[in-house]
């Protein structure tokens, strides 16, 4: 394990133990505490941030997310969508159903701000948590942002691949949680009853200065699942 990962684990444990009830210490304080360089501390903080334990307040620092403990699995909508469950406590695995290229229809063209019939990568995969079915994910990526997507990435972490290959990090996301009824095709793939109501998350992800590159819908069937969000103060103009 690298130095920054060790520090990230230590910071995360300190948060869980209540050592930092509201706010993370300053960068300078953490440098002094861990006797590490600035870049190491920044990488460690980014790991903790991407785990969903922190939120960034511009000009003020990193604050602790007090997520409710009523669910074994909580999807944190405050942080970026590339915060996948790939840590020592939770690990998502995938079974790919479809991986191909398609032409964008009207809805996808609008969501991804591309012209109709633009080429898109399509990834449909079942995802599992602790060997139990977690969700069915239907995802689309623009070829303008992602000219090549490897089969290995599709079977593991797509967002890690995008960061390593194209330096793409999600700058913002739009999320819609809704109730959906499984279609016959979706139900057959998931081995669920047709028409079963499930929670669905529609997500559009952006990089850079608000450029959409990924749209997905995930249909969740994992038990004891929760979604966490947080509203922020609005300053009257």
mmCIF file with all atom_site columns, N, CA, C and O in Angstrom, residues 11-44:
data_model
loop_
_atom_site.group_PDB
_atom_site.id
_atom_site.type_symbol
_atom_site.label_atom_id
_atom_site.label_alt_id
_atom_site.label_comp_id
_atom_site.label_asym_id
_atom_site.label_entity_id
_atom_site.label_seq_id
_atom_site.pdbx_PDB_ins_code
_atom_site.Cartn_x
_atom_site.Cartn_y
_atom_site.Cartn_z
_atom_site.occupancy
_atom_site.B_iso_or_equiv
_atom_site.pdbx_formal_charge
_atom_site.auth_seq_id
_atom_site.auth_comp_id
_atom_site.auth_asym_id
_atom_site.auth_atom_id
_atom_site.pdbx_PDB_model_num
ATOM 1   N N  . UNK A 1 11 ? -7.163  8.672  7.822  1.00 0.00 ? 11 UNK A N  1
ATOM 2   C CA . UNK A 1 11 ? -8.099  9.800  7.898  1.00 0.00 ? 11 UNK A CA 1
ATOM 3   C C  . UNK A 1 11 ? -9.534  9.293  7.937  1.00 0.00 ? 11 UNK A C  1
ATOM 4   O O  . UNK A 1 11 ? -10.361 9.764  8.737  1.00 0.00 ? 11 UNK A O  1
ATOM 5   N N  . UNK A 1 12 ? -9.844  8.323  7.076  1.00 0.00 ? 12 UNK A N  1
ATOM 6   C CA . UNK A 1 12 ? -11.196 7.767  7.039  1.00 0.00 ? 12 UNK A CA 1
ATOM 7   C C  . UNK A 1 12 ? -11.567 7.137  8.375  1.00 0.00 ? 12 UNK A C  1
ATOM 8   O O  . UNK A 1 12 ? -12.690 7.311  8.877  1.00 0.00 ? 12 UNK A O  1
ATOM 9   N N  . UNK A 1 13 ? -10.629 6.411  8.987  1.00 0.00 ? 13 UNK A N  1
ATOM 10  C CA . UNK A 1 13 ? -10.895 5.798  10.281 1.00 0.00 ? 13 UNK A CA 1
ATOM 11  C C  . UNK A 1 13 ? -11.084 6.854  11.357 1.00 0.00 ? 13 UNK A C  1
ATOM 12  O O  . UNK A 1 13 ? -11.935 6.712  12.243 1.00 0.00 ? 13 UNK A O  1
ATOM 13  N N  . UNK A 1 14 ? -10.320 7.929  11.286 1.00 0.00 ? 14 UNK A N  1
ATOM 14  C CA . UNK A 1 14 ? -10.475 9.024  12.244 1.00 0.00 ? 14 UNK A CA 1
ATOM 15  C C  . UNK A 1 14 ? -11.851 9.664  12.129 1.00 0.00 ? 14 UNK A C  1
ATOM 16  O O  . UNK A 1 14 ? -12.466 10.039 13.138 1.00 0.00 ? 14 UNK A O  1
ATOM 17  N N  . UNK A 1 15 ? -12.343 9.796  10.901 1.00 0.00 ? 15 UNK A N  1
ATOM 18  C CA . UNK A 1 15 ? -13.691 10.342 10.697 1.00 0.00 ? 15 UNK A CA 1
ATOM 19  C C  . UNK A 1 15 ? -14.728 9.414  11.300 1.00 0.00 ? 15 UNK A C  1
ATOM 20  O O  . UNK A 1 15 ? -15.637 9.850  12.017 1.00 0.00 ? 15 UNK A O  1
ATOM 21  N N  . UNK A 1 16 ? -14.582 8.109  11.040 1.00 0.00 ? 16 UNK A N  1
ATOM 22  C CA . UNK A 1 16 ? -15.551 7.144  11.570 1.00 0.00 ? 16 UNK A CA 1
ATOM 23  C C  . UNK A 1 16 ? -15.512 7.085  13.093 1.00 0.00 ? 16 UNK A C  1
ATOM 24  O O  . UNK A 1 16 ? -16.536 6.816  13.732 1.00 0.00 ? 16 UNK A O  1
ATOM 25  N N  . UNK A 1 17 ? -14.340 7.349  13.664 1.00 0.00 ? 17 UNK A N  1
ATOM 26  C CA . UNK A 1 17 ? -14.208 7.318  15.120 1.00 0.00 ? 17 UNK A CA 1
ATOM 27  C C  . UNK A 1 17 ? -14.657 8.611  15.783 1.00 0.00 ? 17 UNK A C  1
ATOM 28  O O  . UNK A 1 17 ? -14.630 8.724  17.015 1.00 0.00 ? 17 UNK A O  1
ATOM 29  N N  . UNK A 1 18 ? -15.045 9.607  14.973 1.00 0.00 ? 18 UNK A N  1
ATOM 30  C CA . UNK A 1 18 ? -15.535 10.862 15.526 1.00 0.00 ? 18 UNK A CA 1
ATOM 31  C C  . UNK A 1 18 ? -14.459 11.860 15.876 1.00 0.00 ? 18 UNK A C  1
ATOM 32  O O  . UNK A 1 18 ? -14.728 12.880 16.511 1.00 0.00 ? 18 UNK A O  1
ATOM 33  N N  . UNK A 1 19 ? -13.215 11.591 15.443 1.00 0.00 ? 19 UNK A N  1
ATOM 34  C CA . UNK A 1 19 ? -12.117 12.514 15.748 1.00 0.00 ? 19 UNK A CA 1
ATOM 35  C C  . UNK A 1 19 ? -12.302 13.843 15.024 1.00 0.00 ? 19 UNK A C  1
ATOM 36  O O  . UNK A 1 19 ? -11.906 14.901 15.527 1.00 0.00 ? 19 UNK A O  1
ATOM 37  N N  . UNK A 1 20 ? -12.869 13.772 13.830 1.00 0.00 ? 20 UNK A N  1
ATOM 38  C CA . UNK A 1 20 ? -13.174 14.978 13.066 1.00 0.00 ? 20 UNK A CA 1
ATOM 39  C C  . UNK A 1 20 ? -14.694 15.041 12.893 1.00 0.00 ? 20 UNK A C  1
ATOM 40  O O  . UNK A 1 20 ? -15.242 14.589 11.891 1.00 0.00 ? 20 UNK A O  1
ATOM 41  N N  . UNK A 1 21 ? -15.417 15.588 13.868 1.00 0.00 ? 21 UNK A N  1
ATOM 42  C CA . UNK A 1 21 ? -16.879 15.531 13.826 1.00 0.00 ? 21 UNK A CA 1
ATOM 43  C C  . UNK A 1 21 ? -17.506 16.394 12.734 1.00 0.00 ? 21 UNK A C  1
ATOM 44  O O  . UNK A 1 21 ? -18.590 16.087 12.246 1.00 0.00 ? 21 UNK A O  1
ATOM 45  N N  . UNK A 1 22 ? -16.846 17.470 12.347 1.00 0.00 ? 22 UNK A N  1
ATOM 46  C CA . UNK A 1 22 ? -17.453 18.388 11.388 1.00 0.00 ? 22 UNK A CA 1
ATOM 47  C C  . UNK A 1 22 ? -16.564 18.721 10.198 1.00 0.00 ? 22 UNK A C  1
ATOM 48  O O  . UNK A 1 22 ? -17.027 18.757 9.071  1.00 0.00 ? 22 UNK A O  1
ATOM 49  N N  . UNK A 1 23 ? -15.287 18.955 10.473 1.00 0.00 ? 23 UNK A N  1
ATOM 50  C CA . UNK A 1 23 ? -14.412 19.451 9.425  1.00 0.00 ? 23 UNK A CA 1
ATOM 51  C C  . UNK A 1 23 ? -13.046 18.787 9.504  1.00 0.00 ? 23 UNK A C  1
ATOM 52  O O  . UNK A 1 23 ? -12.531 18.515 10.590 1.00 0.00 ? 23 UNK A O  1
ATOM 53  N N  . UNK A 1 24 ? -12.452 18.541 8.337  1.00 0.00 ? 24 UNK A N  1
ATOM 54  C CA . UNK A 1 24 ? -11.110 17.986 8.273  1.00 0.00 ? 24 UNK A CA 1
ATOM 55  C C  . UNK A 1 24 ? -10.107 19.077 8.657  1.00 0.00 ? 24 UNK A C  1
ATOM 56  O O  . UNK A 1 24 ? -10.305 20.253 8.340  1.00 0.00 ? 24 UNK A O  1
ATOM 57  N N  . UNK A 1 25 ? -9.023  18.711 9.358  1.00 0.00 ? 25 UNK A N  1
ATOM 58  C CA . UNK A 1 25 ? -7.970  19.712 9.650  1.00 0.00 ? 25 UNK A CA 1
ATOM 59  C C  . UNK A 1 25 ? -7.425  20.313 8.358  1.00 0.00 ? 25 UNK A C  1
ATOM 60  O O  . UNK A 1 25 ? -7.598  19.770 7.270  1.00 0.00 ? 25 UNK A O  1
ATOM 61  N N  . UNK A 1 26 ? -6.738  21.416 8.496  1.00 0.00 ? 26 UNK A N  1
ATOM 62  C CA . UNK A 1 26 ? -6.166  22.059 7.316  1.00 0.00 ? 26 UNK A CA 1
ATOM 63  C C  . UNK A 1 26 ? -5.090  21.180 6.696  1.00 0.00 ? 26 UNK A C  1
ATOM 64  O O  . UNK A 1 26 ? -4.550  20.273 7.330  1.00 0.00 ? 26 UNK A O  1
ATOM 65  N N  . UNK A 1 27 ? -4.787  21.484 5.456  1.00 0.00 ? 27 UNK A N  1
ATOM 66  C CA . UNK A 1 27 ? -3.744  20.746 4.751  1.00 0.00 ? 27 UNK A CA 1
ATOM 67  C C  . UNK A 1 27 ? -2.417  20.815 5.512  1.00 0.00 ? 27 UNK A C  1
ATOM 68  O O  . UNK A 1 27 ? -1.701  19.815 5.637  1.00 0.00 ? 27 UNK A O  1
ATOM 69  N N  . UNK A 1 28 ? -2.103  22.016 6.043  1.00 0.00 ? 28 UNK A N  1
ATOM 70  C CA . UNK A 1 28 ? -0.854  22.192 6.793  1.00 0.00 ? 28 UNK A CA 1
ATOM 71  C C  . UNK A 1 28 ? -0.832  21.325 8.048  1.00 0.00 ? 28 UNK A C  1
ATOM 72  O O  . UNK A 1 28 ? 0.199   20.733 8.394  1.00 0.00 ? 28 UNK A O  1
ATOM 73  N N  . UNK A 1 29 ? -1.980  21.240 8.728  1.00 0.00 ? 29 UNK A N  1
ATOM 74  C CA . UNK A 1 29 ? -2.057  20.412 9.933  1.00 0.00 ? 29 UNK A CA 1
ATOM 75  C C  . UNK A 1 29 ? -1.845  18.938 9.596  1.00 0.00 ? 29 UNK A C  1
ATOM 76  O O  . UNK A 1 29 ? -1.181  18.209 10.340 1.00 0.00 ? 29 UNK A O  1
ATOM 77  N N  . UNK A 1 30 ? -2.410  18.482 8.481  1.00 0.00 ? 30 UNK A N  1
ATOM 78  C CA . UNK A 1 30 ? -2.262  17.089 8.081  1.00 0.00 ? 30 UNK A CA 1
ATOM 79  C C  . UNK A 1 30 ? -0.829  16.787 7.640  1.00 0.00 ? 30 UNK A C  1
ATOM 80  O O  . UNK A 1 30 ? -0.311  15.697 7.904  1.00 0.00 ? 30 UNK A O  1
ATOM 81  N N  . UNK A 1 31 ? -0.203  17.743 6.970  1.00 0.00 ? 31 UNK A N  1
ATOM 82  C CA . UNK A 1 31 ? 1.207   17.573 6.584  1.00 0.00 ? 31 UNK A CA 1
ATOM 83  C C  . UNK A 1 31 ? 2.058   17.374 7.823  1.00 0.00 ? 31 UNK A C  1
ATOM 84  O O  . UNK A 1 31 ? 2.935   16.492 7.881  1.00 0.00 ? 31 UNK A O  1
ATOM 85  N N  . UNK A 1 32 ? 1.785   18.184 8.844  1.00 0.00 ? 32 UNK A N  1
ATOM 86  C CA . UNK A 1 32 ? 2.542   18.085 10.091 1.00 0.00 ? 32 UNK A CA 1
ATOM 87  C C  . UNK A 1 32 ? 2.239   16.783 10.827 1.00 0.00 ? 32 UNK A C  1
ATOM 88  O O  . UNK A 1 32 ? 3.138   16.123 11.347 1.00 0.00 ? 32 UNK A O  1
ATOM 89  N N  . UNK A 1 33 ? 0.961   16.386 10.853 1.00 0.00 ? 33 UNK A N  1
ATOM 90  C CA . UNK A 1 33 ? 0.570   15.175 11.580 1.00 0.00 ? 33 UNK A CA 1
ATOM 91  C C  . UNK A 1 33 ? 1.206   13.929 10.962 1.00 0.00 ? 33 UNK A C  1
ATOM 92  O O  . UNK A 1 33 ? 1.698   13.058 11.688 1.00 0.00 ? 33 UNK A O  1
ATOM 93  N N  . UNK A 1 34 ? 1.164   13.835 9.641  1.00 0.00 ? 34 UNK A N  1
ATOM 94  C CA . UNK A 1 34 ? 1.616   12.613 8.983  1.00 0.00 ? 34 UNK A CA 1
ATOM 95  C C  . UNK A 1 34 ? 3.054   12.711 8.451  1.00 0.00 ? 34 UNK A C  1
ATOM 96  O O  . UNK A 1 34 ? 3.561   11.727 7.909  1.00 0.00 ? 34 UNK A O  1
ATOM 97  N N  . UNK A 1 35 ? 3.662   13.878 8.631  1.00 0.00 ? 35 UNK A N  1
ATOM 98  C CA . UNK A 1 35 ? 5.039   14.054 8.162  1.00 0.00 ? 35 UNK A CA 1
ATOM 99  C C  . UNK A 1 35 ? 5.167   13.619 6.697  1.00 0.00 ? 35 UNK A C  1
ATOM 100 O O  . UNK A 1 35 ? 6.031   12.823 6.336  1.00 0.00 ? 35 UNK A O  1
ATOM 101 N N  . UNK A 1 36 ? 4.276   14.170 5.891  1.00 0.00 ? 36 UNK A N  1
ATOM 102 C CA . UNK A 1 36 ? 4.223   13.821 4.473  1.00 0.00 ? 36 UNK A CA 1
ATOM 103 C C  . UNK A 1 36 ? 4.217   15.086 3.629  1.00 0.00 ? 36 UNK A C  1
ATOM 104 O O  . UNK A 1 36 ? 3.931   16.185 4.122  1.00 0.00 ? 36 UNK A O  1
ATOM 105 N N  . UNK A 1 37 ? 4.534   14.934 2.363  1.00 0.00 ? 37 UNK A N  1
ATOM 106 C CA . UNK A 1 37 ? 4.549   16.077 1.459  1.00 0.00 ? 37 UNK A CA 1
ATOM 107 C C  . UNK A 1 37 ? 3.151   16.541 1.081  1.00 0.00 ? 37 UNK A C  1
ATOM 108 O O  . UNK A 1 37 ? 2.160   15.829 1.263  1.00 0.00 ? 37 UNK A O  1
ATOM 109 N N  . UNK A 1 38 ? 3.086   17.740 0.519  1.00 0.00 ? 38 UNK A N  1
ATOM 110 C CA . UNK A 1 38 ? 1.796   18.335 0.155  1.00 0.00 ? 38 UNK A CA 1
ATOM 111 C C  . UNK A 1 38 ? 1.047   17.482 -0.871 1.00 0.00 ? 38 UNK A C  1
ATOM 112 O O  . UNK A 1 38 ? -0.150  17.250 -0.737 1.00 0.00 ? 38 UNK A O  1
ATOM 113 N N  . UNK A 1 39 ? 1.740   17.005 -1.886 1.00 0.00 ? 39 UNK A N  1
ATOM 114 C CA . UNK A 1 39 ? 1.076   16.202 -2.914 1.00 0.00 ? 39 UNK A CA 1
ATOM 115 C C  . UNK A 1 39 ? 0.539   14.895 -2.344 1.00 0.00 ? 39 UNK A C  1
ATOM 116 O O  . UNK A 1 39 ? -0.541  14.428 -2.734 1.00 0.00 ? 39 UNK A O  1
ATOM 117 N N  . UNK A 1 40 ? 1.282   14.285 -1.429 1.00 0.00 ? 40 UNK A N  1
ATOM 118 C CA . UNK A 1 40 ? 0.825   13.044 -0.792 1.00 0.00 ? 40 UNK A CA 1
ATOM 119 C C  . UNK A 1 40 ? -0.448  13.283 -0.001 1.00 0.00 ? 40 UNK A C  1
ATOM 120 O O  . UNK A 1 40 ? -1.402  12.499 -0.086 1.00 0.00 ? 40 UNK A O  1
ATOM 121 N N  . UNK A 1 41 ? -0.476  14.373 0.756  1.00 0.00 ? 41 UNK A N  1
ATOM 122 C CA . UNK A 1 41 ? -1.663  14.702 1.547  1.00 0.00 ? 41 UNK A CA 1
ATOM 123 C C  . UNK A 1 41 ? -2.846  15.004 0.635  1.00 0.00 ? 41 UNK A C  1
ATOM 124 O O  . UNK A 1 41 ? -3.980  14.561 0.893  1.00 0.00 ? 41 UNK A O  1
ATOM 125 N N  . UNK A 1 42 ? -2.603  15.717 -0.434 1.00 0.00 ? 42 UNK A N  1
ATOM 126 C CA . UNK A 1 42 ? -3.698  16.053 -1.356 1.00 0.00 ? 42 UNK A CA 1
ATOM 127 C C  . UNK A 1 42 ? -4.273  14.801 -2.010 1.00 0.00 ? 42 UNK A C  1
ATOM 128 O O  . UNK A 1 42 ? -5.492  14.683 -2.186 1.00 0.00 ? 42 UNK A O  1
ATOM 129 N N  . UNK A 1 43 ? -3.413  13.855 -2.362 1.00 0.00 ? 43 UNK A N  1
ATOM 130 C CA . UNK A 1 43 ? -3.895  12.603 -2.948 1.00 0.00 ? 43 UNK A CA 1
ATOM 131 C C  . UNK A 1 43 ? -4.690  11.808 -1.921 1.00 0.00 ? 43 UNK A C  1
ATOM 132 O O  . UNK A 1 43 ? -5.709  11.203 -2.256 1.00 0.00 ? 43 UNK A O  1
ATOM 133 N N  . UNK A 1 44 ? -4.229  11.812 -0.671 1.00 0.00 ? 44 UNK A N  1
ATOM 134 C CA . UNK A 1 44 ? -4.950  11.101 0.386  1.00 0.00 ? 44 UNK A CA 1
ATOM 135 C C  . UNK A 1 44 ? -6.324  11.717 0.612  1.00 0.00 ? 44 UNK A C  1
ATOM 136 O O  . UNK A 1 44 ? -7.334  11.006 0.735  1.00 0.00 ? 44 UNK A O  1
#
